[in-house]
Short mmCIF file of C-alpha atoms in Angstrom, two decimals:
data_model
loop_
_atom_site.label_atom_id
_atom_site.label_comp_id
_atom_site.label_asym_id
_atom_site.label_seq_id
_atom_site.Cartn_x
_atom_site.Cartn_y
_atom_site.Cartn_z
CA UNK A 1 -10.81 17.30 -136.72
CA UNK A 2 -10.52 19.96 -139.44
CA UNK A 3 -13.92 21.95 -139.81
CA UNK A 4 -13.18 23.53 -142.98
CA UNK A 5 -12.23 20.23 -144.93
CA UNK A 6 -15.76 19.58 -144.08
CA UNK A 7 -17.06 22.96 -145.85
CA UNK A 8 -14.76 22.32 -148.50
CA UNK A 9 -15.37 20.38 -151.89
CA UNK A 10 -11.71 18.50 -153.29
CA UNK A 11 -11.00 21.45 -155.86
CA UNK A 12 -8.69 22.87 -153.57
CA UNK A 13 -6.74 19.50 -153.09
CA UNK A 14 -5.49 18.56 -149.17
CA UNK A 15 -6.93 16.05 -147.00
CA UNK A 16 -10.33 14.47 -148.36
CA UNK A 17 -13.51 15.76 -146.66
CA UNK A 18 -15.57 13.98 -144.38
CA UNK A 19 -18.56 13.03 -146.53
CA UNK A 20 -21.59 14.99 -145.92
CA UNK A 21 -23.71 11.42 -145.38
CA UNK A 22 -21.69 10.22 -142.63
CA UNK A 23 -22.61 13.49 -140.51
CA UNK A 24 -25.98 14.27 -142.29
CA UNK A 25 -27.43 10.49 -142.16
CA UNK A 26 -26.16 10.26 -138.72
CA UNK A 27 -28.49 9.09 -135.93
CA UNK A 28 -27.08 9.63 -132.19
CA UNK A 29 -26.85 7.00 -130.02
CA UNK A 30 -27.16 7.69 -126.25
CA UNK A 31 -24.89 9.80 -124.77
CA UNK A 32 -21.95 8.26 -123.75
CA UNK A 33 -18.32 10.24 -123.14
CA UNK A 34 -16.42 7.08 -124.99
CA UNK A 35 -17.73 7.49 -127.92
CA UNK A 36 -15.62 11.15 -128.52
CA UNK A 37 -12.93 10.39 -125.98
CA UNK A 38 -10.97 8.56 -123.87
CA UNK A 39 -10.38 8.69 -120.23
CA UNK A 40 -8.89 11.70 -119.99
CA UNK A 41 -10.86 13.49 -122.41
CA UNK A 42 -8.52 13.04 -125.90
CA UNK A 43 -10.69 12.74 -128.60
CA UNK A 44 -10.39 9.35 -130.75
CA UNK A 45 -10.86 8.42 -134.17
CA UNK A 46 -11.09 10.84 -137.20
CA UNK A 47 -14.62 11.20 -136.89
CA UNK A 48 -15.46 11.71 -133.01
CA UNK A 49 -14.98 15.51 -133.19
CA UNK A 50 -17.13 16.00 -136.70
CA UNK A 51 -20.00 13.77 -134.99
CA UNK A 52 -20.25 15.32 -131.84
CA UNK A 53 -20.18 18.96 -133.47
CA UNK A 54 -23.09 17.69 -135.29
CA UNK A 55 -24.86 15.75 -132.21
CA UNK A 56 -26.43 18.70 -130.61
CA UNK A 57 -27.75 17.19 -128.13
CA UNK A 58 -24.44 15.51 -127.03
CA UNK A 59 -22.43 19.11 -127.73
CA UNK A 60 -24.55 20.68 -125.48
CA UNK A 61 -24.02 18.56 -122.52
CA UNK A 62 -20.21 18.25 -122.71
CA UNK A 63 -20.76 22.38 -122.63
CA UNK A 64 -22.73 22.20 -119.69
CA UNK A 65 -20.05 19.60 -117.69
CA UNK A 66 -17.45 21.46 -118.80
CA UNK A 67 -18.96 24.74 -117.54
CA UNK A 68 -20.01 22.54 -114.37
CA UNK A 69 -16.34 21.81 -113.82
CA UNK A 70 -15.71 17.99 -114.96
CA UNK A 71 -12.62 17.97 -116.08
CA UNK A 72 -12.76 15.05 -118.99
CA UNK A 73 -15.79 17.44 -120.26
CA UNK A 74 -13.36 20.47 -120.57
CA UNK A 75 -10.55 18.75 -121.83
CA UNK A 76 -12.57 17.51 -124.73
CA UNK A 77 -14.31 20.85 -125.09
CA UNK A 78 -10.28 22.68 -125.37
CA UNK A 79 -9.59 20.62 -128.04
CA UNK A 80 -13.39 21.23 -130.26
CA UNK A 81 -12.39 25.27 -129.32
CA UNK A 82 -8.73 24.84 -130.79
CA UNK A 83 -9.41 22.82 -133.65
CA UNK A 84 -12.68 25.15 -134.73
CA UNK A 85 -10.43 28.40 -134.35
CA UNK A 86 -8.08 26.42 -136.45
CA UNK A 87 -10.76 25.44 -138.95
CA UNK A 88 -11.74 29.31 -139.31
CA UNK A 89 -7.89 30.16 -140.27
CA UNK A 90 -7.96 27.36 -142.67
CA UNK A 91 -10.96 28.15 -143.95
CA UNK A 92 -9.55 31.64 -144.69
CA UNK A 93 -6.63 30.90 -146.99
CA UNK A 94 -8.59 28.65 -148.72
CA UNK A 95 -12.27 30.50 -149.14
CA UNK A 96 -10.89 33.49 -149.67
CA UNK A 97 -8.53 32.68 -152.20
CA UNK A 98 -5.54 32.95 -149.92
CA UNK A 99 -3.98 29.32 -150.47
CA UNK A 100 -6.11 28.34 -153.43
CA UNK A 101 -5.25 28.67 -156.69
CA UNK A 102 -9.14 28.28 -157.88
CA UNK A 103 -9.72 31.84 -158.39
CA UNK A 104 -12.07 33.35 -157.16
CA UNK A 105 -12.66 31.10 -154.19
CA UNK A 106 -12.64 27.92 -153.34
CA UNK A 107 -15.73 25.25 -153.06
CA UNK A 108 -17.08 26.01 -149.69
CA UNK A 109 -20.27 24.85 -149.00
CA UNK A 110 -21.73 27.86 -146.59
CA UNK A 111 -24.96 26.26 -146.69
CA UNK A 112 -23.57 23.00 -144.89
CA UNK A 113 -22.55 24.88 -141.88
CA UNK A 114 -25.95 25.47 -140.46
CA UNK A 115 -26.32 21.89 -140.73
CA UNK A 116 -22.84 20.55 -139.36
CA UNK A 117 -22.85 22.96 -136.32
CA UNK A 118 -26.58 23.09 -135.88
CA UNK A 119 -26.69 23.86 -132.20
CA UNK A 120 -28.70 26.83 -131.56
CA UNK A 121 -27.87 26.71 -127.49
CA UNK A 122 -24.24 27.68 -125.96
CA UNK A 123 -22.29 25.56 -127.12
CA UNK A 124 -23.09 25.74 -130.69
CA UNK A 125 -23.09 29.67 -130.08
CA UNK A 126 -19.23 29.36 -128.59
CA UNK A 127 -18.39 27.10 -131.73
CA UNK A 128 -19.72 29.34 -134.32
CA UNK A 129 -18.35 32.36 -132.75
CA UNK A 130 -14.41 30.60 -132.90
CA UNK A 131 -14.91 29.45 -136.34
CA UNK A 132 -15.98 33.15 -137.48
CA UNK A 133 -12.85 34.73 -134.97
CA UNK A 134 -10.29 32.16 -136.57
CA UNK A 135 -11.49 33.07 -139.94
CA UNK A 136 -11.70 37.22 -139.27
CA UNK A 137 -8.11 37.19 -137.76
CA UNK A 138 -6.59 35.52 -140.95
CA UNK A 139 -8.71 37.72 -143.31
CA UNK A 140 -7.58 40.38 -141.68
CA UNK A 141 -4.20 39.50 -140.90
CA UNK A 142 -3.67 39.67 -145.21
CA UNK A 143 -5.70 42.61 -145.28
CA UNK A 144 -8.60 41.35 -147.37
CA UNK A 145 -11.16 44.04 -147.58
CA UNK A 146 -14.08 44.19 -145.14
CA UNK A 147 -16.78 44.17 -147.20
CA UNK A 148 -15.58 40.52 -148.12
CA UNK A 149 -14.92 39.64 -144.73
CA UNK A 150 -18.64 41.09 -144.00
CA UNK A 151 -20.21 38.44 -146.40
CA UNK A 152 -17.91 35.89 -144.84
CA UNK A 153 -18.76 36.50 -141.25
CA UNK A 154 -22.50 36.50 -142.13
CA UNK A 155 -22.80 33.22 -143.23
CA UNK A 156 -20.21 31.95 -140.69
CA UNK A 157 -21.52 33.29 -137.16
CA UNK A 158 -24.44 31.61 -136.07
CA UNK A 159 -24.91 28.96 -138.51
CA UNK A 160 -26.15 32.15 -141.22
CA UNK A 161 -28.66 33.61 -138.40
CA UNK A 162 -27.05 37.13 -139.61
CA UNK A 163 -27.81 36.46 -143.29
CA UNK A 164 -31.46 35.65 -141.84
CA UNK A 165 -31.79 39.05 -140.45
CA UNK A 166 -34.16 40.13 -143.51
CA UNK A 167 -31.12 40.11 -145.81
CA UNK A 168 -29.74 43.05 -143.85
CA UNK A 169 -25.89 42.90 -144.28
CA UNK A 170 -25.46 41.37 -147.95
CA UNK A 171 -28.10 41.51 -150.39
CA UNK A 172 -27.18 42.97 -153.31
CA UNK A 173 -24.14 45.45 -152.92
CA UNK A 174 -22.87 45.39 -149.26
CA UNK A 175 -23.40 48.19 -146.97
CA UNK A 176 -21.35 47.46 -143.54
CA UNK A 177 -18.21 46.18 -142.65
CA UNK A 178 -17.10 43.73 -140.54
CA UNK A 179 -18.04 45.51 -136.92
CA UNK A 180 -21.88 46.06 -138.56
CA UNK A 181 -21.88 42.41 -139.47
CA UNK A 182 -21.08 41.13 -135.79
CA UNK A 183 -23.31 43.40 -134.72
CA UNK A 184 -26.10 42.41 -136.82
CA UNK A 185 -24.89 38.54 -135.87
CA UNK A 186 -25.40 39.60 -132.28
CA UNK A 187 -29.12 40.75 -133.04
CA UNK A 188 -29.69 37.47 -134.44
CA UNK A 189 -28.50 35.68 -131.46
CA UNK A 190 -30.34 37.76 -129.28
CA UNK A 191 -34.03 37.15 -131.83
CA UNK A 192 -33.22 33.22 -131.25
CA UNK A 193 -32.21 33.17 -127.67
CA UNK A 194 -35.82 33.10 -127.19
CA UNK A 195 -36.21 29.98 -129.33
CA UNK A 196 -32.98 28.62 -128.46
CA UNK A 197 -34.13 26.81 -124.43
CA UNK A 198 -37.18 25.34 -126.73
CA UNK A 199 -35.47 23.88 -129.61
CA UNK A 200 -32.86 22.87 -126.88
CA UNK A 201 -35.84 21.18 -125.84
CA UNK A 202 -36.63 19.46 -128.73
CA UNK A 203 -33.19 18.39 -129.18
CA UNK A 204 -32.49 16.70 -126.12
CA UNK A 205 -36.47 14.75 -126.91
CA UNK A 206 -35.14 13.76 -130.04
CA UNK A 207 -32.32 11.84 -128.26
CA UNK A 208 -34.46 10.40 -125.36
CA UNK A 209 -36.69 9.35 -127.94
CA UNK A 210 -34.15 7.78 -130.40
CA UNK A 211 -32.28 5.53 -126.59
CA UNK A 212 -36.47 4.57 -125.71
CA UNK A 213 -36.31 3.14 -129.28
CA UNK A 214 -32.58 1.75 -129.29
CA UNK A 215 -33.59 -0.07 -125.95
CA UNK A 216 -36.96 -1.75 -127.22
CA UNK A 217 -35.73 -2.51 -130.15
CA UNK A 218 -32.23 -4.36 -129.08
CA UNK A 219 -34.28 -6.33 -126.12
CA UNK A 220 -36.11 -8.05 -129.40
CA UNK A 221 -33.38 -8.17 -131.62
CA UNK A 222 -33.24 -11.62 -132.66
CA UNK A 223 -29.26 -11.59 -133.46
CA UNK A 224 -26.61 -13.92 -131.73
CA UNK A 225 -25.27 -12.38 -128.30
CA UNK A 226 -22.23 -13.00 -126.67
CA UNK A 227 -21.59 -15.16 -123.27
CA UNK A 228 -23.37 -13.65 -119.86
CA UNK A 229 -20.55 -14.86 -117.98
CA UNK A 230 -18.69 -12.23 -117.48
CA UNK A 231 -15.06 -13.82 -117.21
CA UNK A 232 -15.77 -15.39 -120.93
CA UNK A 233 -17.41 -12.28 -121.92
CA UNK A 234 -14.03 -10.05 -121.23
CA UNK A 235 -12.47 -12.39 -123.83
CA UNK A 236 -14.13 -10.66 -126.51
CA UNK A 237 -14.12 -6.72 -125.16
CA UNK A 238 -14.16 -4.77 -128.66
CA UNK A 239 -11.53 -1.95 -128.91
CA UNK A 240 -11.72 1.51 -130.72
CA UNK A 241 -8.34 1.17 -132.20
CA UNK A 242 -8.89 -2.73 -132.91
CA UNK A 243 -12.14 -3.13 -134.57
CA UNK A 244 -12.88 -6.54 -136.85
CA UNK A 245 -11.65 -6.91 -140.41
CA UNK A 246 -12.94 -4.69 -143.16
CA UNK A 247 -13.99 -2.21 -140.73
CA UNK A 248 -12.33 1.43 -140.67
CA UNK A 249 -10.52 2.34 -137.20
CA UNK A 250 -12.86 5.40 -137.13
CA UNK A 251 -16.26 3.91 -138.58
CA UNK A 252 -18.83 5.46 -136.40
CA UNK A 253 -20.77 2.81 -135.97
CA UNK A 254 -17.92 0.66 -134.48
CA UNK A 255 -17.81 3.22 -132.14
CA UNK A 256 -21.60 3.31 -131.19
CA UNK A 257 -20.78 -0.72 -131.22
CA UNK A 258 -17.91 -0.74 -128.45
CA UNK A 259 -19.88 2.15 -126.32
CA UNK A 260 -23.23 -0.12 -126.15
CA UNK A 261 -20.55 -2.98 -125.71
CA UNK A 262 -19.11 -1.69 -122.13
CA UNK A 263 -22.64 0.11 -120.56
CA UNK A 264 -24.29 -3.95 -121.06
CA UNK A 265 -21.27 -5.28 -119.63
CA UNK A 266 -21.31 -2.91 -116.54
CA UNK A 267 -25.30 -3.78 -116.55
CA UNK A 268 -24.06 -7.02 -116.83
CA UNK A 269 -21.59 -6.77 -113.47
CA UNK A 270 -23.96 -4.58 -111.82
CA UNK A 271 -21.82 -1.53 -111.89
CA UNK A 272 -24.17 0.73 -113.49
CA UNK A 273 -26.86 2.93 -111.33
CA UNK A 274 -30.71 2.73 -112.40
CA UNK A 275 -29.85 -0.29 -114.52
CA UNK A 276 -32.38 -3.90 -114.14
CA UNK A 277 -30.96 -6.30 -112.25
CA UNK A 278 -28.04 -8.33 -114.34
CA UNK A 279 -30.18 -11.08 -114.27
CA UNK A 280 -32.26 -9.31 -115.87
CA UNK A 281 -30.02 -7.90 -118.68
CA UNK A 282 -29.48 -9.28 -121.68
CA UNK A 283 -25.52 -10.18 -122.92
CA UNK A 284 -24.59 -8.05 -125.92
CA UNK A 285 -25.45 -8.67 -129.34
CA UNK A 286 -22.55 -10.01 -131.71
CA UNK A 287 -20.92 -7.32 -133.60
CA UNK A 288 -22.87 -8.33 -137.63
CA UNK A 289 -26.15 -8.77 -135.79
CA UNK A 290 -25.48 -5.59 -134.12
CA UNK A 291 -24.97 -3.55 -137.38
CA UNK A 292 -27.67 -5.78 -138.39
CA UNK A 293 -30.11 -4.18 -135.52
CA UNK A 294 -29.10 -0.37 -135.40
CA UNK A 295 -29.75 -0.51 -139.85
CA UNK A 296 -33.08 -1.81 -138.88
CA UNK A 297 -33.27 0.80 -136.71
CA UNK A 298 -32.37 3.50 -138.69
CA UNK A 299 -35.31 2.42 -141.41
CA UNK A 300 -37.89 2.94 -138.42
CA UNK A 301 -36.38 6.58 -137.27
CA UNK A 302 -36.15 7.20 -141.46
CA UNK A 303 -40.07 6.27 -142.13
CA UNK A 304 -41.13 8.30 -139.01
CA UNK A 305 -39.01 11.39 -139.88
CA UNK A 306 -40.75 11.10 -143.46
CA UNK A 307 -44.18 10.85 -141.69
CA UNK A 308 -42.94 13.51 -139.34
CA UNK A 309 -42.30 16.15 -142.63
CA UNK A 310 -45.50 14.73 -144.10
CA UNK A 311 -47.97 15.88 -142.00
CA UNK A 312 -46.02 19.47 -140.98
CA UNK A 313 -46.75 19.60 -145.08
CA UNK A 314 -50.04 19.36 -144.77
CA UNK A 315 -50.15 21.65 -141.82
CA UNK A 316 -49.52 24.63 -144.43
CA UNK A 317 -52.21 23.37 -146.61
CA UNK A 318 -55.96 25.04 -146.85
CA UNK A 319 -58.15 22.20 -144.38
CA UNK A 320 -59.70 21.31 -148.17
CA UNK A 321 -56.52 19.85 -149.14
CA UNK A 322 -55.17 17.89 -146.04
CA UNK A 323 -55.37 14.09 -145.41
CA UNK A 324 -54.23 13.33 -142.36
CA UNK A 325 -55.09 16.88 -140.38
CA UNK A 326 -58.45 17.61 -140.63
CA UNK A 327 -60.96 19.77 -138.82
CA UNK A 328 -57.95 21.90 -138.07
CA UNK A 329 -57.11 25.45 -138.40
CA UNK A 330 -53.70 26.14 -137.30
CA UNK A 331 -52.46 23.01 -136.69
CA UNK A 332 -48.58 22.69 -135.15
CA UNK A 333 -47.26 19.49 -135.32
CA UNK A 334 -44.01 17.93 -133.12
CA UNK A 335 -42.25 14.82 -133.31
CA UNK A 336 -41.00 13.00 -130.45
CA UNK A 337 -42.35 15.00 -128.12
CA UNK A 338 -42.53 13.87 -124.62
CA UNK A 339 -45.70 12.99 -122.53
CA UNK A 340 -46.64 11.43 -119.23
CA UNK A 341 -49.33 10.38 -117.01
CA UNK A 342 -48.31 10.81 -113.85
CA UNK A 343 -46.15 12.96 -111.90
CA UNK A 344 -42.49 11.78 -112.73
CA UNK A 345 -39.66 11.54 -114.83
CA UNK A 346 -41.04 8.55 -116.91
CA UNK A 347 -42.23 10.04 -120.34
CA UNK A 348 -43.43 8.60 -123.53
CA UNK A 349 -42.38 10.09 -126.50
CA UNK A 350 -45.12 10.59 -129.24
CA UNK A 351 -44.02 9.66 -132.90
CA UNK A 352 -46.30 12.90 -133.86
CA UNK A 353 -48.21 15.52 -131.87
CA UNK A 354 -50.70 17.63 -133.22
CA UNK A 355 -52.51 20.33 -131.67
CA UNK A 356 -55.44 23.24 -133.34
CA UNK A 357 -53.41 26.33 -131.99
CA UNK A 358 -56.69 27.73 -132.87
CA UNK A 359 -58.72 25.80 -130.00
CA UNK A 360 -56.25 27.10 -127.46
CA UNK A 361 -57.47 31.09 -127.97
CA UNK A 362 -59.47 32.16 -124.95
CA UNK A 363 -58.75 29.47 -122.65
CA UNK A 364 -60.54 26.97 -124.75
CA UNK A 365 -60.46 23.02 -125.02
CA UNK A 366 -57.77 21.74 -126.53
CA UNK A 367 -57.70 19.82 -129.99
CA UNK A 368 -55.00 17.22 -129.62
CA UNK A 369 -54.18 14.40 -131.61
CA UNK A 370 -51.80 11.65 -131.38
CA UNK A 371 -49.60 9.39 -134.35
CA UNK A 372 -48.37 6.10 -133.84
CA UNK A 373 -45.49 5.04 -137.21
CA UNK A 374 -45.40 1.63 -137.61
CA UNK A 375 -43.64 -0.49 -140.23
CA UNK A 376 -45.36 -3.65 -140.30
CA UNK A 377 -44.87 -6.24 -143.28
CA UNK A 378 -48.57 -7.32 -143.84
CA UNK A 379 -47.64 -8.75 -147.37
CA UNK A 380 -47.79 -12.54 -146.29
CA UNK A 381 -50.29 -12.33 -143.50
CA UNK A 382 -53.66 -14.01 -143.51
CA UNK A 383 -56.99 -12.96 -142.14
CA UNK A 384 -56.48 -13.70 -138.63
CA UNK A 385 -52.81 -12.59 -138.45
CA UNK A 386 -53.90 -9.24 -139.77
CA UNK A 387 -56.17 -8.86 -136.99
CA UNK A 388 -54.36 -9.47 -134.34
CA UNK A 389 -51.59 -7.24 -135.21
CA UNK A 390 -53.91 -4.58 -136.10
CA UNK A 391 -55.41 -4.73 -132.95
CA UNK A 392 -52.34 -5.14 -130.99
CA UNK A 393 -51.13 -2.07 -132.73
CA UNK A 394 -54.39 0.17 -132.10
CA UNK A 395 -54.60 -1.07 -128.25
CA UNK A 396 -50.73 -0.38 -127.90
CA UNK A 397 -51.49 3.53 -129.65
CA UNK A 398 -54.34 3.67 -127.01
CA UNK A 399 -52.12 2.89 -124.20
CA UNK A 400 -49.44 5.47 -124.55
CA UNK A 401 -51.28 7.95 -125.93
CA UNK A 402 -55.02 8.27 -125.61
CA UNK A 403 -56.61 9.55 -122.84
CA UNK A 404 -54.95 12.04 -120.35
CA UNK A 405 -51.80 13.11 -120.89
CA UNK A 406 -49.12 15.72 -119.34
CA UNK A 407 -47.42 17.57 -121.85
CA UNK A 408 -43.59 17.68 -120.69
CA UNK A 409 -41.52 19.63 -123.21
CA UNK A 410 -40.74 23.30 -122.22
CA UNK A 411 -42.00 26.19 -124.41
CA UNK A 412 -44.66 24.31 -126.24
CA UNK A 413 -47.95 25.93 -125.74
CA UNK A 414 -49.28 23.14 -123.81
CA UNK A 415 -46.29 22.58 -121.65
CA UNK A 416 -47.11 21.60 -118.00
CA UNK A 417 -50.89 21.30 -118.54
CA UNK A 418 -53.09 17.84 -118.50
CA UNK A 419 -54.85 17.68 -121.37
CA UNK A 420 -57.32 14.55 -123.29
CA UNK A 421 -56.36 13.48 -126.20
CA UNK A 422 -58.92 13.61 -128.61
CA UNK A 423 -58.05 11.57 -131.84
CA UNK A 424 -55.57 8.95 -131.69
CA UNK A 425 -53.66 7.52 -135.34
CA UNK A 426 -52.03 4.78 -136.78
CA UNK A 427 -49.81 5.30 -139.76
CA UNK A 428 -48.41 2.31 -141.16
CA UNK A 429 -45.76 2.25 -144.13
CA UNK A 430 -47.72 1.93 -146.94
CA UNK A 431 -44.64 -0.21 -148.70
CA UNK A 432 -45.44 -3.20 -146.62
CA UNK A 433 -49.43 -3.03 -147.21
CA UNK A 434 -49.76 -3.42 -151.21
CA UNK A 435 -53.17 -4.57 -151.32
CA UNK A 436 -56.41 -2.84 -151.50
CA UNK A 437 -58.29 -5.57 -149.41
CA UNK A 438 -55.64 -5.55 -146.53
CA UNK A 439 -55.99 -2.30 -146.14
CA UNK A 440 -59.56 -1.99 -146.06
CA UNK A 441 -59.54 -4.81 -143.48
CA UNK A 442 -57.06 -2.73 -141.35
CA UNK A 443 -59.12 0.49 -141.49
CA UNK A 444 -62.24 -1.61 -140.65
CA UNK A 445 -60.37 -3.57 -137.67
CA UNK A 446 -59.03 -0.30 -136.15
CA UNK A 447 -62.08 1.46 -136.73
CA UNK A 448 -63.55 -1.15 -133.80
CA UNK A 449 -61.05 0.65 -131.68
CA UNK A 450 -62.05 4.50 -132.56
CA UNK A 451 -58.29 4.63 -134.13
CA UNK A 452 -57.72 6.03 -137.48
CA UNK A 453 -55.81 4.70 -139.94
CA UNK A 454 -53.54 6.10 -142.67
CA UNK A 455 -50.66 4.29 -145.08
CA UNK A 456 -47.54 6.50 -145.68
CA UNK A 457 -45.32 5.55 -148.35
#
C-alpha cells in the first residue's frame, strides 16, 4: 500500500495510482477483519490497505482492538504505521522535487488527503501524524529549507486542519518553520478534539445505517442463490486470491463478495452469535446477482446522499427561499442518524433529520422533522398501484419515524432526550415520477396520511 502513489498524478512515472473513484465512490460494507487481512493479520490484495485508510469507521475500530490488545488488530495496524511512514519518505523525494525531474514539484494532490485519510478520531490522528514524520525526516535529511517543509507539514498533519487555522502558517509569505507548524497542527487537533467523539459518531451511524440497508435489501434481492446445504455449498467457497474470470485479484467488490460469502455460511451452520436461526437464513446470492444487488444498492445510498446535501443547501438559505425546510430558523440537518423507541440497542436510522436549533433556546419544544428517500419507479403504474405503494410508503415513514422518538447519537443537541416528531416526509426520486398527474395523485394520497411529499431529482 503506497500512500503517496495515491497523492500523486503519473507525471512523475512509477507505479500507477490507485484511482481516486475506487476510494472516493467507495461505500463500506460491514465490518469484517477479512476483508483487509488474513488470519494473522497480513493485509491482502492491492487495495485492502487504501480502503480501510479511507473506511473511517472500520480504521477506527482496528485502532481501538489493537489498543485493546487483539493481536490480528495490531498486526494489521504495524503494517498501515510502516507503510504510511514509508508513504511520507516517498512522498518527499517526489513532492519536493527530490526524485522528480518535474521541476518544481511533482503532481501531488494535497487536497485528496483530507479525503483519503479522513478520520478525525485516533487513528486517523496516528496516521496523519506518520505520514507528516516520514515526510519531515526525508526533507530534512537533504536539508530542504524549513519554510518549505512548513507548507508541507501544514497540509500533511491532520488532513490540512493546520492550514484551517485562519490561514495562520502559510498565507502569503511564510512566517514559521517547521516546529511553529507542528505546533500550530497541534492547536488544530486540540480545536477538533471536541468535534472529533461526535463526528466519530456520525461515522460509525453512517456504517450501521449503510449494514440495516445491505441486510433489507439482500433478504429481497431477487438474484439466484447458491445451495443451503452446506456440504454442496463448500463446493463453491469463493477465494480472495481466486476470484471468477474477468475479475481483478484485488477488485474490492470481490472482496466485499467473499466476506458476505463466509458470515451467511457461518449463519448458515449456526456458528455465528446474534444471527436468526439457519433456518431462517437465506443461502448466498450467486456472485453476478450479487454485484447485481450491492450496484442497486449503491443507486439508493447515491440518491439519499444527494437528498442528504439538498436539504443542508437549503438549510443556509433565507426561510423565503427553501422548499423542503420551512417554518424554520436555524435548521441543522443529519443523515442517518440513529433513533429508537424504547430503551435498547435497536435503532432506526433516519434517511434525514431536521431540527429548528432555534426552538431548542430556553428549554423550549422541539421542532423535529423526519425524511424518508425512496426510489420508486411509478412510470408504468396505474391508479390503484399508485395508491397502494404510496400508502405503503407513508404508513412505513409513520412507523419508524413519527411519533416519539429517542435521539441516540452522542453530541447532537438532542442526544438522550424523547422527543415527538412533528412533521414527517417522503421524498421520492423525481426520475422515476415524470408525470404531472402521478404526482399530484401522490401528494393527494399522502396528504390522507398528514405526510408530505417532495420529488428530488
Amino acid at each position: 500500500m503506497v500512500l503517496s502513489v495515491v497523492l500523486m498524478g503519473s507525471r512523475c512515472g512509477g507505479v500507477e495510482a490507485v484511482p481516486s473513484e475506487v476510494w472516493r465512490r467507495d461505500v463500506a460494507p460491514p465490518f469484517d477483519y477479512g476483508l483487509y487481512s488474513d488470519a494473522q493479520g497480513r493485509l491482502v490484495g492491492e487495495t485492502s490497505g487504501v480502503l480501510l485508510v479511507h473506511r473511517s469507521a472500520h480504521l477506527e475500530k482496528v485502532y481501538a482492538d489493537a489498543q485493546a490488545g487483539d493481536a490480528r488488530a495490531r498486526r494489521l495496524l504495524d503494517q498501515l504505521e510502516v507503510a504510511t511512514e514509508a508513504a511520507g519518505v516517498e512522498l518527499a523525494d517526489k513532492a519536493l522535487g527530490l526524485g522528480c525531474s518535474a521541476l518544481p514539484t511533482c503532481t501531488v494532490r494535497w487536497a485528496e488527503l483530507s479525503e483519503l485519510i479522513s478520520s478525525p478520531g485516533p487513528g486517523g490522528t496516528r496516521l496523519r501524524g506518520l505520514l507528516a514524520r516520514g515526510f519531515e525526516r526525508q526533507a530534512r535529511r537533504e536539508q530542504v529549507e524549513s519554510a518549505v517543509i512548513t507548507v508541507a507539514l501544514n497540509a500533511l498533519l491532520v488532513g490540512g486542519v493546520a492550514m484551517a487555522v485562519e490561514g495562520r502558517a502559510a498565507s502569503g509569505e511564510v512566517r514559521a518553520g517547521a516546529a511553529e507548524a507542528e505546533k500550530l497542527a497541534r492547536e488544530g487537533v486540540a480545536r477538533q478534539r471536541v468535534l472529533s467523539q461526535v463526528e466519530e459518531a456520525a461515522a460509525l451511524e453512517e456504517a450501521a445505517a449503510l449494514e440495516v440497508r445491505l441486510g433489507e435489501a439482500e433478504a429481497v434481492a431477487n438474484g439466484a442463490r447458491q445451495s443451503s446445504d452446506l456440504k454442496l455449498l463448500e463446493r463453491w467457497r469463493p477465494s480472495l486470491r481466486e476470484p471468477p474470470p474477468g475479475v481483478a485479484e484485488d477488485h474490492p467488490r470481490w472482496a466485499d463478495y467473499v466476506s458476505y460469502w463466509e458470515k451467511r455460511y457461518e449463519e448458515l451452520a449456526g456458528r455465528r452469535p446474534g444471527a436468526a436461526r439457519p433456518s431462517e437464513v437465506k443461502p448466498p446470492l450467486e456472485w453476478p446477482d450479487y454485484t447485481v444487488f450491492r450496484s442497486q444498492v449503491q443507486g439508493g445510498v447515491d440518491f439519499q446522499q444527494g437528498v442528504t446535501r439538498a436539504l443542508q443547501r437549503e438549510a443556509t438559505l433565507t426561510e423565503a427561499e427553501r422548499v423542503y425546510l420551512r417554518g424554520m430558523s436555524r435548521p441543522r440537518v443529519d443523515g442517518n442518524l440513529g433513533l429508537s423507541r424504547e430503551p435498547g440497542p435497536v435503532l432506526t436510522f433516519v434517511d434525514q433529520f431536521m431540527v429548528d436549533e432555534a426552538s431548542l433556546a430556553h428549554g423550549g419544544k422541539p421542532m423535529v422533522h423526519c425524511f424518508s428517500n425512496k426510489q420508486r419507479d411509478f412510470t408504468r403504474m396505474g391508479e390503484v398501484e399508485v395508491r397502494y405503494w404510496v400508502s405503503m410508503d407513508a404508513r412505513e415513514a409513520l412507523e419508524k419515524y413519527g411519533g416519539m422518538v429517542e435521539i441516540r447519537r452522542p453530541g447532537h443537541p438532542l442526544f438522550g432526550r424523547k422527543v415527538t416528531i412533528s412533521k414527517v416526509h417522503l421524498i421520492y426520486d423525481g426520475r422515476l415520477v415524470p408525470q404531472k398527474r402521478t404526482r399530484v395523485a401522490i401528494q393527494q394520497i399522502a396528504r390522507k396520511f398528514n405526510v408530505e411529499i417532495h420529488f428530488h431529482e
